[in-house]
Short mmCIF file of N, CA and C in Angstrom, two decimals:
data_model
loop_
_atom_site.label_atom_id
_atom_site.label_comp_id
_atom_site.label_asym_id
_atom_site.label_seq_id
_atom_site.Cartn_x
_atom_site.Cartn_y
_atom_site.Cartn_z
N UNK A 36 11.45 116.19 -17.91
CA UNK A 36 11.68 115.54 -16.64
C UNK A 36 11.91 114.05 -16.87
N UNK A 37 13.01 113.54 -16.37
CA UNK A 37 13.28 112.12 -16.56
C UNK A 37 12.56 111.31 -15.49
N UNK A 38 12.46 110.02 -15.76
CA UNK A 38 11.80 109.09 -14.84
C UNK A 38 12.77 107.96 -14.52
N UNK A 39 12.47 107.17 -13.49
CA UNK A 39 13.32 105.99 -13.22
C UNK A 39 13.41 105.07 -14.44
N UNK A 40 12.30 104.90 -15.16
CA UNK A 40 12.31 104.09 -16.37
C UNK A 40 13.30 104.66 -17.38
N UNK A 41 13.21 105.94 -17.64
CA UNK A 41 14.10 106.59 -18.59
C UNK A 41 15.56 106.52 -18.16
N UNK A 42 15.80 106.75 -16.89
CA UNK A 42 17.17 106.69 -16.38
C UNK A 42 17.76 105.29 -16.55
N UNK A 43 16.97 104.26 -16.24
CA UNK A 43 17.45 102.88 -16.37
C UNK A 43 17.74 102.55 -17.83
N UNK A 44 16.84 102.92 -18.73
CA UNK A 44 17.05 102.63 -20.15
C UNK A 44 18.31 103.34 -20.63
N UNK A 45 18.46 104.61 -20.31
CA UNK A 45 19.63 105.37 -20.75
C UNK A 45 20.92 104.76 -20.20
N UNK A 46 20.94 104.45 -18.89
CA UNK A 46 22.14 103.89 -18.27
C UNK A 46 22.52 102.55 -18.90
N UNK A 47 21.55 101.68 -19.09
CA UNK A 47 21.82 100.38 -19.69
C UNK A 47 22.25 100.52 -21.15
N UNK A 48 21.59 101.40 -21.87
CA UNK A 48 21.93 101.63 -23.29
C UNK A 48 23.37 102.10 -23.40
N UNK A 49 23.75 103.07 -22.59
CA UNK A 49 25.11 103.60 -22.64
C UNK A 49 26.13 102.55 -22.18
N UNK A 50 25.78 101.76 -21.18
CA UNK A 50 26.68 100.72 -20.70
C UNK A 50 26.98 99.70 -21.79
N UNK A 51 26.01 99.46 -22.65
CA UNK A 51 26.20 98.52 -23.76
C UNK A 51 26.82 99.20 -24.98
N UNK A 52 26.96 100.53 -24.92
CA UNK A 52 27.56 101.25 -26.04
C UNK A 52 26.60 101.48 -27.19
N UNK A 53 25.30 101.42 -26.92
CA UNK A 53 24.30 101.61 -27.97
C UNK A 53 23.91 103.07 -28.11
N UNK A 54 23.73 103.50 -29.33
CA UNK A 54 23.13 104.80 -29.59
C UNK A 54 21.62 104.64 -29.52
N UNK A 55 20.92 105.75 -29.53
CA UNK A 55 19.45 105.68 -29.60
C UNK A 55 19.03 104.92 -30.84
N UNK A 56 19.69 105.20 -31.97
CA UNK A 56 19.36 104.52 -33.22
C UNK A 56 19.54 103.01 -33.11
N UNK A 57 20.68 102.59 -32.53
CA UNK A 57 20.98 101.16 -32.42
C UNK A 57 19.97 100.45 -31.52
N UNK A 58 19.67 101.02 -30.37
CA UNK A 58 18.69 100.41 -29.48
C UNK A 58 17.33 100.33 -30.15
N UNK A 59 16.95 101.39 -30.83
CA UNK A 59 15.66 101.39 -31.53
C UNK A 59 15.62 100.28 -32.57
N UNK A 60 16.70 100.13 -33.32
CA UNK A 60 16.76 99.09 -34.35
C UNK A 60 16.64 97.70 -33.72
N UNK A 61 17.42 97.44 -32.68
CA UNK A 61 17.43 96.13 -32.03
C UNK A 61 16.10 95.81 -31.34
N UNK A 62 15.41 96.84 -30.85
CA UNK A 62 14.16 96.64 -30.12
C UNK A 62 12.94 96.80 -31.01
N UNK A 63 13.17 96.94 -32.30
CA UNK A 63 12.06 97.09 -33.26
C UNK A 63 11.16 98.27 -32.85
N UNK A 64 11.82 99.40 -32.62
CA UNK A 64 11.12 100.60 -32.18
C UNK A 64 11.64 101.78 -32.99
N UNK A 65 11.25 102.96 -32.61
CA UNK A 65 11.76 104.16 -33.28
C UNK A 65 12.69 104.92 -32.34
N UNK A 66 13.61 105.66 -32.93
CA UNK A 66 14.53 106.46 -32.14
C UNK A 66 13.75 107.46 -31.28
N UNK A 67 12.72 108.05 -31.85
CA UNK A 67 11.95 109.05 -31.11
C UNK A 67 11.23 108.43 -29.91
N UNK A 68 10.76 107.19 -30.05
CA UNK A 68 10.08 106.53 -28.93
C UNK A 68 11.07 106.26 -27.80
N UNK A 69 12.27 105.77 -28.16
CA UNK A 69 13.29 105.52 -27.14
C UNK A 69 13.66 106.83 -26.46
N UNK A 70 13.84 107.89 -27.25
CA UNK A 70 14.18 109.19 -26.68
C UNK A 70 13.09 109.66 -25.72
N UNK A 71 11.83 109.47 -26.11
CA UNK A 71 10.71 109.86 -25.24
C UNK A 71 10.74 109.09 -23.93
N UNK A 72 10.98 107.79 -24.00
CA UNK A 72 11.05 106.99 -22.77
C UNK A 72 12.18 107.48 -21.87
N UNK A 73 13.30 107.86 -22.47
CA UNK A 73 14.45 108.30 -21.67
C UNK A 73 14.27 109.71 -21.11
N UNK A 74 13.54 110.57 -21.81
CA UNK A 74 13.55 111.99 -21.46
C UNK A 74 12.21 112.58 -21.04
N UNK A 75 11.15 111.88 -21.25
CA UNK A 75 9.83 112.41 -20.87
C UNK A 75 9.14 111.43 -19.95
N UNK A 76 7.95 111.78 -19.56
CA UNK A 76 7.17 110.93 -18.68
C UNK A 76 5.91 110.48 -19.43
N UNK A 77 6.06 109.48 -20.32
CA UNK A 77 4.87 109.03 -21.04
C UNK A 77 3.86 108.42 -20.07
N UNK A 78 2.59 108.70 -20.26
CA UNK A 78 1.59 108.21 -19.31
C UNK A 78 1.49 106.70 -19.25
N UNK A 79 1.62 106.05 -20.40
CA UNK A 79 1.53 104.59 -20.45
C UNK A 79 2.48 104.05 -21.51
N UNK A 80 3.70 103.74 -21.13
CA UNK A 80 4.60 103.18 -22.14
C UNK A 80 4.08 101.81 -22.58
N UNK A 81 4.27 101.48 -23.83
CA UNK A 81 3.81 100.21 -24.38
C UNK A 81 4.52 99.05 -23.69
N UNK A 82 3.75 98.13 -23.14
CA UNK A 82 4.33 96.97 -22.45
C UNK A 82 5.14 96.13 -23.43
N UNK A 83 4.65 95.98 -24.64
CA UNK A 83 5.36 95.21 -25.66
C UNK A 83 6.71 95.84 -25.98
N UNK A 84 6.72 97.16 -26.16
CA UNK A 84 7.97 97.86 -26.49
C UNK A 84 8.94 97.79 -25.31
N UNK A 85 8.45 98.00 -24.09
CA UNK A 85 9.31 97.93 -22.92
C UNK A 85 9.91 96.54 -22.78
N UNK A 86 9.12 95.51 -23.05
CA UNK A 86 9.62 94.13 -22.97
C UNK A 86 10.72 93.89 -24.00
N UNK A 87 10.55 94.41 -25.22
CA UNK A 87 11.58 94.25 -26.25
C UNK A 87 12.84 95.01 -25.89
N UNK A 88 12.69 96.21 -25.36
CA UNK A 88 13.85 97.01 -24.95
C UNK A 88 14.59 96.29 -23.82
N UNK A 89 13.84 95.77 -22.85
CA UNK A 89 14.46 95.06 -21.73
C UNK A 89 15.24 93.85 -22.23
N UNK A 90 14.67 93.09 -23.16
CA UNK A 90 15.36 91.91 -23.69
C UNK A 90 16.67 92.30 -24.37
N UNK A 91 16.64 93.36 -25.15
CA UNK A 91 17.86 93.83 -25.83
C UNK A 91 18.90 94.28 -24.81
N UNK A 92 18.46 94.90 -23.73
CA UNK A 92 19.38 95.41 -22.72
C UNK A 92 19.80 94.36 -21.70
N UNK A 93 19.20 93.17 -21.77
CA UNK A 93 19.60 92.07 -20.89
C UNK A 93 19.04 92.13 -19.49
N UNK A 94 17.88 92.79 -19.34
CA UNK A 94 17.20 92.85 -18.05
C UNK A 94 15.74 92.47 -18.28
N UNK A 95 14.96 92.49 -17.21
CA UNK A 95 13.54 92.19 -17.35
C UNK A 95 12.75 93.49 -17.47
N UNK A 96 11.58 93.38 -18.04
CA UNK A 96 10.68 94.54 -18.11
C UNK A 96 10.30 94.99 -16.70
N UNK A 97 10.14 94.04 -15.80
CA UNK A 97 9.82 94.38 -14.40
C UNK A 97 10.89 95.29 -13.81
N UNK A 98 12.15 94.98 -14.09
CA UNK A 98 13.23 95.82 -13.58
C UNK A 98 13.10 97.24 -14.12
N UNK A 99 12.82 97.37 -15.41
CA UNK A 99 12.73 98.70 -16.01
C UNK A 99 11.59 99.52 -15.44
N UNK A 100 10.44 98.91 -15.25
CA UNK A 100 9.27 99.69 -14.84
C UNK A 100 9.12 99.85 -13.34
N UNK A 101 9.86 99.07 -12.56
CA UNK A 101 9.76 99.15 -11.11
C UNK A 101 10.44 100.42 -10.61
N UNK A 102 9.66 101.33 -10.06
CA UNK A 102 10.22 102.61 -9.59
C UNK A 102 10.89 102.49 -8.23
N UNK A 103 10.67 101.36 -7.54
CA UNK A 103 11.29 101.18 -6.23
C UNK A 103 12.60 100.42 -6.32
N UNK A 104 12.87 99.80 -7.47
CA UNK A 104 14.07 98.99 -7.65
C UNK A 104 15.31 99.86 -7.61
N UNK A 105 16.20 99.62 -6.66
CA UNK A 105 17.43 100.39 -6.52
C UNK A 105 18.65 99.54 -6.83
N UNK A 106 18.44 98.42 -7.48
CA UNK A 106 19.52 97.50 -7.80
C UNK A 106 20.41 98.12 -8.88
N UNK A 107 21.71 97.93 -8.75
CA UNK A 107 22.64 98.42 -9.76
C UNK A 107 22.51 97.65 -11.06
N UNK A 108 23.14 98.17 -12.10
CA UNK A 108 23.04 97.56 -13.42
C UNK A 108 23.58 96.14 -13.43
N UNK A 109 24.72 95.90 -12.76
CA UNK A 109 25.28 94.56 -12.73
C UNK A 109 24.32 93.59 -12.05
N UNK A 110 23.72 94.01 -10.94
CA UNK A 110 22.77 93.16 -10.25
C UNK A 110 21.54 92.88 -11.10
N UNK A 111 21.08 93.86 -11.85
CA UNK A 111 19.92 93.66 -12.71
C UNK A 111 20.22 92.64 -13.79
N UNK A 112 21.41 92.69 -14.36
CA UNK A 112 21.82 91.73 -15.38
C UNK A 112 21.92 90.34 -14.77
N UNK A 113 22.50 90.25 -13.57
CA UNK A 113 22.60 88.96 -12.88
C UNK A 113 21.22 88.40 -12.58
N UNK A 114 20.32 89.24 -12.10
CA UNK A 114 18.96 88.78 -11.79
C UNK A 114 18.26 88.25 -13.04
N UNK A 115 18.45 88.93 -14.17
CA UNK A 115 17.85 88.46 -15.42
C UNK A 115 18.43 87.10 -15.81
N UNK A 116 19.74 86.93 -15.63
CA UNK A 116 20.38 85.65 -15.91
C UNK A 116 19.81 84.54 -15.02
N UNK A 117 19.67 84.81 -13.73
CA UNK A 117 19.16 83.80 -12.81
C UNK A 117 17.73 83.39 -13.15
N UNK A 118 16.92 84.35 -13.60
CA UNK A 118 15.56 84.01 -14.01
C UNK A 118 15.59 83.04 -15.20
N UNK A 119 16.47 83.30 -16.16
CA UNK A 119 16.61 82.40 -17.31
C UNK A 119 17.14 81.05 -16.86
N UNK A 120 18.13 81.07 -15.97
CA UNK A 120 18.75 79.85 -15.49
C UNK A 120 17.72 78.93 -14.83
N UNK A 121 16.86 79.51 -14.00
CA UNK A 121 15.85 78.71 -13.30
C UNK A 121 14.93 77.97 -14.26
N UNK A 122 14.75 78.47 -15.46
CA UNK A 122 13.85 77.84 -16.43
C UNK A 122 14.54 76.78 -17.30
N UNK A 123 15.85 76.65 -17.16
CA UNK A 123 16.61 75.71 -17.98
C UNK A 123 16.42 74.28 -17.49
N UNK A 124 16.63 73.34 -18.41
CA UNK A 124 16.54 71.93 -18.02
C UNK A 124 17.78 71.54 -17.22
N UNK A 125 17.70 70.42 -16.54
CA UNK A 125 18.76 69.98 -15.62
C UNK A 125 20.10 69.80 -16.32
N UNK A 126 20.10 69.26 -17.54
CA UNK A 126 21.36 69.02 -18.26
C UNK A 126 22.06 70.34 -18.59
N UNK A 127 21.30 71.34 -18.99
CA UNK A 127 21.89 72.65 -19.31
C UNK A 127 22.42 73.30 -18.05
N UNK A 128 21.68 73.21 -16.95
CA UNK A 128 22.15 73.76 -15.68
C UNK A 128 23.47 73.10 -15.27
N UNK A 129 23.56 71.79 -15.46
CA UNK A 129 24.78 71.06 -15.09
C UNK A 129 25.96 71.55 -15.93
N UNK A 130 25.76 71.77 -17.22
CA UNK A 130 26.83 72.28 -18.08
C UNK A 130 27.29 73.66 -17.61
N UNK A 131 26.34 74.51 -17.27
CA UNK A 131 26.68 75.86 -16.81
C UNK A 131 27.46 75.79 -15.51
N UNK A 132 27.05 74.92 -14.60
CA UNK A 132 27.77 74.78 -13.33
C UNK A 132 29.21 74.31 -13.57
N UNK A 133 29.38 73.34 -14.47
CA UNK A 133 30.74 72.86 -14.77
C UNK A 133 31.58 73.96 -15.42
N UNK A 134 30.98 74.73 -16.32
CA UNK A 134 31.70 75.84 -16.96
C UNK A 134 32.12 76.87 -15.91
N UNK A 135 31.22 77.16 -15.00
CA UNK A 135 31.50 78.12 -13.93
C UNK A 135 32.64 77.63 -13.05
N UNK A 136 32.63 76.35 -12.75
CA UNK A 136 33.72 75.77 -11.95
C UNK A 136 35.06 75.93 -12.67
N UNK A 137 35.09 75.67 -13.97
CA UNK A 137 36.32 75.80 -14.74
C UNK A 137 36.79 77.25 -14.83
N UNK A 138 35.86 78.17 -15.05
CA UNK A 138 36.21 79.58 -15.23
C UNK A 138 36.51 80.29 -13.90
N UNK A 139 35.85 79.88 -12.86
CA UNK A 139 35.98 80.59 -11.59
C UNK A 139 36.88 79.91 -10.58
N UNK A 140 37.80 79.13 -11.04
CA UNK A 140 38.66 78.38 -10.13
C UNK A 140 39.90 79.16 -9.73
N UNK A 141 39.74 80.47 -9.47
CA UNK A 141 40.86 81.31 -9.10
C UNK A 141 41.08 81.37 -7.60
N UNK A 142 40.24 80.76 -6.84
CA UNK A 142 40.31 80.87 -5.37
C UNK A 142 41.36 79.98 -4.79
#
């Protein structure tokens, strides 16, 4: 029986083109552990492992473990970016804003 956690990990992994082996390698985990998260209902997934998997997949651990979160994959990636952005210093934020203006000037 799959879980929302497993479905999110699988969807994000496939969207990035990662195999179970590749995600396991990048997240410093085992292929069998990733497979278990995707396909079974582990009683208590390791918070450390989930955090590493989330970082590799470009989302937050909160997004992965939240069973009520219905946000699409693109929105989850955007939300993770905004969380990082909020923690940046003012000079870095200014550079990003200027880059965005240059790249998004199609209107």
